[in-house]
Coordinates of C-alpha atoms in Angstrom, one line a residue:
Chain A
M19 CA 37.0 8.2 -9.7
S20 CA 33.3 7.4 -9.6
H21 CA 32.3 4.2 -7.9
L22 CA 30.1 1.2 -8.7
S23 CA 26.6 1.6 -7.3
T24 CA 25.5 -0.5 -4.3
L25 CA 22.9 -2.2 -6.5
L26 CA 25.4 -3.1 -9.2
L27 CA 27.7 -4.7 -6.6
N28 CA 24.8 -6.7 -5.4
Q29 CA 23.9 -7.8 -8.9
L30 CA 27.5 -8.7 -9.6
R31 CA 27.3 -11.1 -6.6
Y32 CA 24.0 -12.5 -7.7
G33 CA 25.4 -13.1 -11.2
E34 CA 22.7 -10.8 -12.7
L35 CA 24.9 -8.6 -14.8
D36 CA 25.2 -9.1 -18.5
P37 CA 28.7 -10.1 -19.8
V38 CA 29.8 -6.5 -20.7
Q39 CA 28.6 -5.0 -17.4
E40 CA 30.3 -7.8 -15.5
T41 CA 33.6 -7.3 -17.3
Q42 CA 33.5 -3.5 -16.7
A43 CA 32.6 -4.0 -13.0
K44 CA 35.4 -6.5 -12.4
A45 CA 37.9 -4.2 -14.2
H46 CA 36.8 -1.3 -11.9
L47 CA 37.2 -3.5 -8.8
Q48 CA 40.8 -4.3 -9.7
D49 CA 41.7 -0.6 -9.5
C50 CA 39.3 0.6 -6.8
A51 CA 40.1 -0.3 -3.2
E52 CA 37.0 1.4 -1.9
C53 CA 34.5 -0.6 -4.1
S54 CA 36.4 -3.8 -3.4
A55 CA 36.0 -3.2 0.3
R56 CA 32.2 -2.5 -0.3
L57 CA 31.9 -5.8 -2.2
R58 CA 33.7 -7.6 0.6
A59 CA 31.3 -6.1 3.1
Q60 CA 28.4 -7.5 1.1
E61 CA 30.0 -10.9 0.9
S62 CA 30.7 -10.9 4.6
N63 CA 27.1 -9.9 5.2
R64 CA 25.9 -12.7 3.0
T65 CA 27.9 -15.3 5.0
A66 CA 26.2 -14.1 8.2
F67 CA 22.8 -14.0 6.6
V68 CA 22.8 -17.6 5.3
M69 CA 23.7 -18.8 8.8
A70 CA 20.6 -17.3 10.2
P71 CA 17.2 -19.0 10.1
V72 CA 14.5 -17.8 7.7
P73 CA 12.0 -15.8 9.8
Q74 CA 8.8 -17.6 10.8
A75 CA 6.6 -15.1 9.0
I76 CA 8.3 -15.8 5.7
R77 CA 8.2 -19.6 6.1
E78 CA 4.5 -19.4 7.1
S79 CA 3.7 -17.2 4.1
A80 CA 5.5 -19.6 1.8
A81 CA 3.6 -22.6 3.2
R82 CA 0.2 -20.9 2.7
V83 CA 0.7 -20.7 -1.0
P84 CA 0.9 -24.0 -2.9
A85 CA 4.0 -24.5 -5.1
N86 CA 1.9 -24.7 -8.3
D87 CA -0.1 -21.6 -7.4
N88 CA 0.1 -18.9 -10.1
K89 CA -0.4 -15.2 -10.0
S90 CA -4.1 -15.4 -10.7
W91 CA -4.9 -16.1 -7.1
R92 CA -5.4 -12.5 -6.3
W93 CA -7.7 -12.0 -9.3
I94 CA -9.7 -15.0 -8.3
L95 CA -10.0 -13.6 -4.7
L96 CA -11.1 -10.3 -6.1
A97 CA -13.6 -12.0 -8.4
V98 CA -15.0 -13.9 -5.5
A99 CA -15.2 -10.7 -3.4
A100 CA -16.9 -9.0 -6.4
M101 CA -19.5 -11.8 -6.5
L102 CA -20.2 -11.5 -2.8
L103 CA -20.6 -7.8 -3.1
V104 CA -22.8 -7.5 -6.1
G105 CA -24.4 -10.9 -5.9
F106 CA -24.6 -14.0 -8.0
P107 CA -26.0 -12.5 -11.2
I108 CA -22.3 -11.7 -12.1
L109 CA -21.4 -15.3 -11.6
L110 CA -24.2 -16.4 -13.9
N111 CA -23.3 -13.6 -16.3
T112 CA -26.8 -12.2 -16.2
P113 CA -27.8 -8.5 -16.3
T114 CA -27.2 -6.9 -13.0
T115 CA -29.2 -3.7 -13.4
G116 CA -31.0 -4.4 -10.1
V117 CA -27.8 -4.2 -8.0
E118 CA -26.4 -1.1 -9.7
E119 CA -27.2 1.7 -7.4
L120 CA -27.7 5.4 -7.7
V121 CA -25.9 7.1 -4.8
P122 CA -28.3 9.6 -3.3
M123 CA -26.2 12.7 -3.5
E124 CA -26.2 16.0 -5.4
R125 CA -23.8 16.3 -8.2
T126 CA -23.2 18.8 -10.9
K127 CA -24.6 18.0 -14.3
G128 CA -21.8 17.6 -16.9
E129 CA -19.3 16.1 -14.4
Q130 CA -20.5 12.5 -14.9
I131 CA -17.1 10.9 -15.1
L132 CA -16.1 10.6 -11.6
L133 CA -14.3 8.5 -9.1
E134 CA -15.0 8.5 -5.4
A135 CA -13.9 6.5 -2.4
W136 CA -16.2 5.8 0.5
L137 CA -15.0 4.6 3.9
D138 CA -17.0 2.0 5.7
T139 CA -17.8 3.0 9.3
Q140 CA -20.1 1.8 12.0
D141 CA -22.4 4.6 11.1
G142 CA -22.4 3.8 7.4
P143 CA -20.2 4.8 4.5
I144 CA -18.6 8.2 4.5
L145 CA -17.4 10.0 1.3
L146 CA -13.7 10.8 1.6
D147 CA -12.2 14.0 0.5
A148 CA -8.9 14.3 -1.3
D149 CA -5.9 14.1 1.1
D150 CA -8.1 12.7 3.9
R151 CA -6.2 10.4 6.3
I152 CA -6.9 6.7 6.3
S153 CA -5.5 3.9 8.4
P154 CA -4.5 0.3 8.1
G155 CA -7.5 -2.0 8.3
D156 CA -9.9 0.7 6.8
V157 CA -12.3 -0.7 4.2
L158 CA -12.9 1.5 1.2
Q159 CA -15.4 1.2 -1.5
L160 CA -14.9 2.9 -4.9
K161 CA -17.8 4.4 -6.8
F162 CA -17.8 5.8 -10.3
S163 CA -19.8 7.0 -13.2
T164 CA -18.8 6.4 -16.8
L165 CA -20.9 8.6 -19.2
D166 CA -19.8 7.4 -22.6
R167 CA -16.8 5.3 -21.8
P168 CA -18.2 2.0 -20.5
Y169 CA -15.0 0.2 -19.5
V170 CA -13.5 1.1 -16.2
S171 CA -10.2 -0.3 -15.0
F172 CA -9.1 0.1 -11.4
G173 CA -5.7 0.2 -9.8
G174 CA -3.8 1.8 -7.0
V175 CA -0.3 2.8 -5.9
D176 CA 0.7 2.5 -2.3
G177 CA 3.2 4.5 -0.2
A178 CA 6.0 2.2 -1.3
G179 CA 5.2 2.9 -5.0
I180 CA 3.8 -0.5 -5.7
I181 CA 1.3 -0.6 -8.4
E182 CA -1.7 -3.0 -8.0
L183 CA -4.3 -3.6 -10.6
Y184 CA -7.7 -4.5 -9.3
G185 CA -9.5 -5.4 -12.6
T186 CA -11.8 -4.1 -15.3
V187 CA -15.6 -3.8 -15.3
Q188 CA -18.0 -2.9 -18.1
A189 CA -20.7 -0.7 -16.8
G190 CA -22.6 0.4 -19.9
H191 CA -23.5 3.8 -21.3
D192 CA -25.5 5.5 -18.6
M193 CA -25.6 8.3 -16.1
Q194 CA -25.7 6.3 -13.0
I195 CA -23.2 6.0 -10.2
H196 CA -21.9 2.5 -9.8
R197 CA -20.1 0.7 -7.0
A198 CA -16.9 -1.1 -8.0
P199 CA -17.4 -4.8 -7.5
F200 CA -14.8 -5.1 -4.8
A201 CA -13.9 -3.6 -1.5
L202 CA -10.3 -2.6 -0.5
Q203 CA -8.9 -3.2 2.9
M204 CA -5.9 -1.0 3.6
D205 CA -2.6 -2.7 4.5
Q206 CA 0.2 -1.4 6.8
T207 CA 2.2 0.6 4.2
P208 CA 2.3 4.2 5.3
G209 CA 2.4 7.2 2.9
E210 CA 0.3 8.4 0.1
Q211 CA -2.2 5.9 -1.2
R212 CA -3.6 6.6 -4.7
F213 CA -6.5 5.0 -6.5
Y214 CA -7.0 5.2 -10.2
A215 CA -9.8 4.6 -12.6
L216 CA -9.2 4.5 -16.4
F217 CA -12.3 5.0 -18.4
T218 CA -12.1 3.6 -22.0
Q219 CA -14.4 2.8 -24.9
T220 CA -13.1 -0.7 -25.3
A221 CA -11.6 -3.2 -22.8
P222 CA -7.9 -2.2 -22.3
E223 CA -4.9 -4.4 -22.0
E224 CA -3.5 -4.8 -18.6
S225 CA -0.2 -3.2 -19.7
T226 CA -2.2 -0.1 -20.9
V227 CA -3.8 0.3 -17.5
R228 CA -0.5 -0.2 -15.7
E229 CA 1.2 2.3 -18.0
A230 CA -1.5 4.9 -17.4
I231 CA -1.2 4.5 -13.7
K232 CA 2.6 4.4 -13.7
R233 CA 3.1 7.5 -15.8
E234 CA -0.4 9.1 -15.5
V235 CA -0.4 9.1 -19.3
V236 CA -3.8 8.6 -20.8
P237 CA -4.4 6.6 -24.0
E238 CA -6.2 8.5 -26.7
G239 CA -10.0 8.7 -26.1
A240 CA -9.6 7.6 -22.5
V241 CA -10.1 9.4 -19.2
L242 CA -8.0 8.9 -16.1
R243 CA -9.3 9.8 -12.7
S244 CA -7.4 9.5 -9.5
I245 CA -7.9 10.2 -5.8
R246 CA -5.3 10.2 -3.1
F247 CA -5.2 9.8 0.6
Q248 CA -2.6 9.9 3.3
K249 CA -2.3 6.5 5.1
E250 CA -0.9 6.7 8.6
Chain B
M366 CA -22.7 -4.5 -15.1
E367 CA -20.6 -7.0 -17.0
N368 CA -17.5 -8.2 -15.2
T369 CA -14.2 -8.9 -17.0
F370 CA -12.3 -10.0 -14.0
Q371 CA -12.1 -13.6 -15.3
E372 CA -10.5 -12.3 -18.5
S373 CA -8.0 -10.4 -16.4
T374 CA -7.1 -13.5 -14.5
T375 CA -6.3 -15.3 -17.8
S376 CA -4.2 -12.4 -19.1
A377 CA -2.3 -12.1 -15.8
A378 CA -1.4 -15.8 -15.8
T379 CA -0.3 -15.5 -19.4
R380 CA 1.9 -12.6 -18.6
V381 CA 3.6 -14.4 -15.8
K382 CA 4.4 -17.3 -18.2
T383 CA 5.9 -14.9 -20.7
L384 CA 7.9 -13.2 -18.0
A385 CA 9.3 -16.5 -16.8
T386 CA 10.3 -17.5 -20.3
Q387 CA 12.0 -14.2 -21.3
H388 CA 13.8 -13.3 -18.1
T389 CA 14.4 -16.8 -16.5
V390 CA 12.4 -15.5 -13.5
T391 CA 10.7 -18.8 -12.8
R392 CA 7.9 -19.5 -10.4
V393 CA 10.3 -20.9 -8.0
D394 CA 12.3 -17.7 -8.0
L395 CA 9.2 -15.8 -7.1
D396 CA 8.3 -18.0 -4.1
V397 CA 8.7 -15.8 -1.0
E398 CA 11.1 -18.1 0.8
T399 CA 13.3 -18.6 -2.2
L400 CA 13.2 -14.9 -2.8
Y401 CA 14.2 -14.2 0.8
R402 CA 17.0 -16.7 0.7
R403 CA 18.4 -15.2 -2.5
Y404 CA 18.0 -11.5 -1.9
G405 CA 17.4 -11.2 1.9
D406 CA 21.0 -10.2 2.6
M407 CA 20.7 -7.2 0.3
V408 CA 17.3 -6.1 1.7
L409 CA 18.2 -6.7 5.3
G410 CA 21.6 -5.0 4.9
R411 CA 19.9 -1.9 3.3
C412 CA 17.3 -1.8 6.0
R413 CA 20.0 -1.8 8.7
S414 CA 22.0 0.9 6.9
L415 CA 19.0 3.2 6.4
L416 CA 17.0 2.6 9.5
S417 CA 19.9 2.4 12.0
N418 CA 17.7 0.2 14.2
E419 CA 18.0 -3.6 14.3
A420 CA 14.4 -4.3 15.3
D421 CA 13.0 -1.9 12.7
A422 CA 15.3 -3.4 10.1
Q423 CA 14.2 -7.0 10.7
E424 CA 10.6 -6.0 10.7
T425 CA 10.8 -3.9 7.6
C426 CA 12.8 -6.6 5.8
Q427 CA 10.0 -9.2 6.5
E428 CA 7.4 -6.7 5.5
I429 CA 9.1 -6.1 2.2
F430 CA 9.3 -9.8 1.3
L431 CA 5.7 -10.4 2.3
K432 CA 4.7 -7.4 0.2
A433 CA 6.9 -8.7 -2.7
H434 CA 5.1 -12.0 -2.5
R435 CA 1.6 -10.3 -2.4
Y436 CA 2.3 -7.9 -5.2
R437 CA 4.5 -10.1 -7.4
D438 CA 2.5 -8.9 -10.4
S439 CA 4.3 -5.7 -9.9
F440 CA 7.7 -7.1 -11.0
R441 CA 8.2 -5.2 -14.2
G442 CA 9.1 -7.3 -17.2
E443 CA 12.3 -5.3 -17.8
A444 CA 13.5 -5.2 -14.2
K445 CA 15.5 -7.8 -12.3
P446 CA 14.0 -8.9 -9.0
S447 CA 17.0 -7.3 -7.3
T448 CA 16.3 -3.9 -8.9
W449 CA 12.7 -4.1 -7.9
L450 CA 13.5 -5.2 -4.3
F451 CA 16.2 -2.5 -4.0
R452 CA 13.7 0.2 -5.0
V453 CA 10.9 -1.1 -2.8
T454 CA 13.4 -1.4 0.1
T455 CA 14.5 2.2 -0.3
T456 CA 11.0 3.6 -0.5
T457 CA 9.8 1.5 2.4
C458 CA 12.7 2.6 4.6
L459 CA 12.2 6.2 3.7
N460 CA 8.5 5.9 4.5
R461 CA 9.3 4.3 7.8
L462 CA 11.7 7.1 8.6
R463 CA 9.2 9.7 7.8
S464 CA 6.5 8.0 9.9
R465 CA 8.8 7.7 12.8
G466 CA 9.0 11.5 12.9
R467 CA 12.1 11.3 15.0
R468 CA 14.2 14.1 16.2
R469 CA 17.9 14.3 15.3
E470 CA 19.0 13.5 18.9
D471 CA 17.0 10.3 18.9
L472 CA 18.6 9.0 15.8
Q473 CA 22.1 9.8 17.0
A474 CA 21.6 8.3 20.4
E475 CA 20.4 5.1 19.0
E476 CA 22.5 2.0 19.1
L477 CA 23.7 1.0 15.6
P478 CA 22.9 -2.4 14.3
I479 CA 25.5 -4.6 12.6
A480 CA 26.4 -2.2 9.7
V481 CA 26.9 -3.4 6.2
E482 CA 29.3 -0.9 4.9
D483 CA 28.6 -1.4 1.2
T484 CA 27.5 2.1 0.5
V485 CA 29.5 5.1 -0.5
L486 CA 28.5 7.0 2.6
T487 CA 28.4 5.0 5.9
G488 CA 28.1 5.5 9.6
T489 CA 27.5 9.0 10.9
D490 CA 27.8 10.5 7.5
L491 CA 24.9 8.4 6.2
R492 CA 22.8 9.2 9.3
D493 CA 23.5 12.9 8.8
L494 CA 22.5 12.8 5.2
V495 CA 19.3 10.9 6.1
Q496 CA 18.4 13.5 8.7
H497 CA 19.0 16.3 6.2
L498 CA 16.8 14.5 3.7
L499 CA 14.0 14.1 6.2
D500 CA 14.3 17.8 7.1
E501 CA 14.8 19.4 3.8
A502 CA 13.6 17.3 0.8
D503 CA 10.3 16.1 -0.6
E504 CA 9.7 12.3 -1.0
R505 CA 10.9 11.9 -4.6
T506 CA 14.0 14.0 -4.0
Q507 CA 14.8 12.0 -0.9
A508 CA 15.1 8.9 -3.1
C509 CA 17.1 10.7 -5.8
V510 CA 19.6 12.0 -3.3
L511 CA 19.9 8.7 -1.5
Y512 CA 20.6 6.8 -4.6
H513 CA 23.2 9.3 -5.8
Y514 CA 25.2 10.1 -2.6
V515 CA 24.7 6.9 -0.7
D516 CA 24.7 4.3 -3.4
G517 CA 26.9 6.0 -6.0
M518 CA 24.3 5.8 -8.8
T519 CA 24.6 8.0 -11.9
H520 CA 21.7 10.4 -12.8
K521 CA 20.9 8.1 -15.7
E522 CA 20.7 5.0 -13.4
I523 CA 18.5 6.8 -10.9
G524 CA 16.3 8.0 -13.8
V525 CA 15.8 4.4 -14.9
M526 CA 15.0 3.4 -11.3
L527 CA 12.5 6.2 -10.7
D528 CA 11.1 6.6 -14.3
L529 CA 12.4 10.2 -14.4
S530 CA 14.8 11.8 -16.9
A531 CA 18.4 12.3 -16.0
A532 CA 17.9 16.0 -16.2
A533 CA 15.1 15.9 -13.6
I534 CA 17.3 13.9 -11.3
R535 CA 20.1 16.3 -11.7
K536 CA 17.8 19.2 -10.9
R537 CA 16.4 17.6 -7.8
I538 CA 19.9 16.8 -6.5
A539 CA 21.1 20.3 -7.3
T540 CA 18.2 21.8 -5.4
F541 CA 18.9 19.7 -2.4
K542 CA 22.6 20.6 -2.5
A543 CA 21.8 24.3 -2.8
R544 CA 19.8 24.0 0.4
L545 CA 22.9 22.8 2.2
A546 CA 25.2 25.3 0.6
K547 CA 25.2 27.7 3.6
N548 CA 26.5 25.1 6.0
P549 CA 27.6 22.1 4.0
P550 CA 28.3 18.9 5.9
A551 CA 31.7 17.3 5.6
W552 CA 30.5 14.4 3.6
L553 CA 29.0 16.8 1.0
I554 CA 32.3 18.7 0.7
E555 CA 34.2 15.5 0.3
L556 CA 31.9 14.0 -2.3
G557 CA 31.6 17.3 -4.1
S558 CA 35.3 17.3 -4.7
Q559 CA 35.0 14.0 -6.6
P560 CA 34.1 13.8 -10.3
T561 CA 30.6 12.6 -10.9
Q562 CA 29.0 10.8 -13.8
D563 CA 25.7 11.5 -15.6

């Protein structure tokens, strides 16, 4: 007899199964001593858990975010960071040609669509190679060129498989190498850290960018570039 | 360079509202302390089972909830928070085990935390499987095997969890099993004698 999965047992306790799943699970439990014991183990663990205090770090984190805060806070922070990095012209929605920079480095003509990550160091930025090792606290700057796809959407996947979208910029049709209007400080999550840039003709939906990153499937006419590093 | 971050902010907020309406995942549900109170037993229990170290389990559990709070945009519309947290907990624990770089003797000598025996494999069998995973499987296969042998998930359920086909899951598990074929551990022989579901 196959057994109920650990997750399904948890979801049964949490009342998250749909009626059909719940009926099937309960029927299985009536006949399966092993799964019943596993469910009791979860219930017993729950009893002990609710008696213990909520860790300080969790309570402090909850207190830092107002109850009416919405998920836009991260985007707002990124936007503020972007303004600080590229200056107030963005805030005023004025042309920012003056702050776009051409990185002084040789590149092969015809490979204009690119994505690079630069590590901030005391001696100035260093261009990272694929599979370079990075550490928590490191600050990275992404640079890119667009050729004929002016919209660039940035995102990343950390070692835990969490997808994070950083935002979209419109860089124009040109041959220059631009700096993404934000910097990325690495967190503690170890494992492979990937960064993505989706180059499109028009501004993409957030879901399109997420899907491209999640499945590495590129929408028609778009180009996806990625770079990956090992975080220790 | 024209910036569309403000547009993104608006669409993100709209998406959150839609998510709350369709899946009754309200803002309150996503508050980190509420999330912890609701799902902390599952996450902490799993960290204890997989990490076999109380201090690591507590630390990892907190890290997962803080991360869940930080990256709450990553809750997929189609997934329940419990599914999302279960997957992130598994991946985070596997990452932590890999980064520990421990030898088999260290793991076996360690004092076990209060175990939650809610998995198909428990105790020394679970630890033995984890060690085999660290020694002989790539990252994606580690998760597949864990979900299958430890959690009793079908290939299809794992496929949904990892965005892979059931056939790909089956292949990865079969490859892992073949590596152990010369000297199969007792838990594999026992589980192998039971019927499995796709």
